[in-house]
Short mmCIF file of C-alpha atoms in Angstrom, two decimals:
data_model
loop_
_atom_site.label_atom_id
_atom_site.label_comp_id
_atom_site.label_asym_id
_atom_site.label_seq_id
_atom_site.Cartn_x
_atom_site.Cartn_y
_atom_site.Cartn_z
CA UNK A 138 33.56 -10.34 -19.46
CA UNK A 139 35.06 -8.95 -22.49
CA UNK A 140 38.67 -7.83 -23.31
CA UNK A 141 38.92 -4.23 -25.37
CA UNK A 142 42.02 -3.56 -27.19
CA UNK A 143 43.17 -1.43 -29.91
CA UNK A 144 44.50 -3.00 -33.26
CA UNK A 145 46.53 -1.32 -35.75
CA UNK A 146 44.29 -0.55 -38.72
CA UNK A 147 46.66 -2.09 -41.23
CA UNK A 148 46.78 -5.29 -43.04
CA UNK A 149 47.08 -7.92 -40.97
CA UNK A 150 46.75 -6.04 -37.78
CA UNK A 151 44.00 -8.70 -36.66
CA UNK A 152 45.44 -11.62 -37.73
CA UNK A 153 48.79 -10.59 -35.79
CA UNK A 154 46.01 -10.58 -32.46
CA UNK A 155 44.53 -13.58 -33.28
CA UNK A 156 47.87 -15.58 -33.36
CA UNK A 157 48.67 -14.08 -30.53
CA UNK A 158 45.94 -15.69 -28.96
CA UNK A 159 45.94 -18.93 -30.81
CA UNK A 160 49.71 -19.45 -30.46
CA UNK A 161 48.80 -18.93 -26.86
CA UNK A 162 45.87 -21.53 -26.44
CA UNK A 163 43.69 -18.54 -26.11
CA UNK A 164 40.21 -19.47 -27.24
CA UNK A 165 38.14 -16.77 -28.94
CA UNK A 166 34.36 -17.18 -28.13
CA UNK A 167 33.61 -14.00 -30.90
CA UNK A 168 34.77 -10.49 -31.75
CA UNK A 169 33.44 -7.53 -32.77
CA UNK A 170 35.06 -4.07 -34.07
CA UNK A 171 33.53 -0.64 -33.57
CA UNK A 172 34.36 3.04 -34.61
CA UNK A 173 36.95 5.02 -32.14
CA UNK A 174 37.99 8.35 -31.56
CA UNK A 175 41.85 7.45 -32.60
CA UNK A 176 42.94 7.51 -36.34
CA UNK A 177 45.08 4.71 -37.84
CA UNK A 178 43.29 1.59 -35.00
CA UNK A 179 40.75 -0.50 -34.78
CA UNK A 180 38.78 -1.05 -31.29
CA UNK A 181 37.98 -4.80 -30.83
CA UNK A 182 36.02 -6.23 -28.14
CA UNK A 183 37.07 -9.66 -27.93
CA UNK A 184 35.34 -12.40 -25.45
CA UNK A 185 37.62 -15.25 -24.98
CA UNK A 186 36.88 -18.34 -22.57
CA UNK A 187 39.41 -17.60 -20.30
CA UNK A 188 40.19 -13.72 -19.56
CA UNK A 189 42.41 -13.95 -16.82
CA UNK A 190 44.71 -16.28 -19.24
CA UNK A 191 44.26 -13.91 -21.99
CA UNK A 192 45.09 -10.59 -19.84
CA UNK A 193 48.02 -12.59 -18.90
CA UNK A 194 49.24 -13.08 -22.26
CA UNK A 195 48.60 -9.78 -23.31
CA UNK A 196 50.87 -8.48 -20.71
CA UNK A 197 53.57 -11.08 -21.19
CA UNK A 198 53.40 -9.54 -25.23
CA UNK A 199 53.12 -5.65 -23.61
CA UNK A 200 49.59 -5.25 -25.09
CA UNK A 201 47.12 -2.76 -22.64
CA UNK A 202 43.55 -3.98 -22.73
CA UNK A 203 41.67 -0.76 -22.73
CA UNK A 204 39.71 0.73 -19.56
CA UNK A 205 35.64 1.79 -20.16
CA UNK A 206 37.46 5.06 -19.44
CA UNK A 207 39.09 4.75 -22.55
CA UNK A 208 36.53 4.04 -24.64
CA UNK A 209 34.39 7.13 -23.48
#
């Protein structure tokens, strides 16, 4: 399982994720960015060894993982 989220395409918009996750004792397996349909973010799968922890955090921080709907 992989988590799919939208980053803001700005300096530093990954690193803010990434302490998210780190701060959180989130551990990041790997990560991968791809092109979307939406100006101004990034897509980023990111496959972490424990999702349900990471979804959790994420929605402690207000952060939506994105559906496969979305990413049609």
């Amino acid at each position: 399982d992989v988590i799919a989220l939208e980053i803001p395409d700005t300096p530093g918009g990954l690193n803010q994720m990434i302490h998210i996750f780190g701060d959180n004792d989130v551990n990041l397996e790997y990560m991968y960015a791809f092109a979307g349909k939406k100006l101004g973010v990034a897509n980023m799968i990111f496959r972490v060894k424990d999702v349900a922890k990471a979804v959790e955090v994420l929605k402690e921080k207000e952060i939506v993982p994105l559906t496969q709907d979305d990413l049609k």
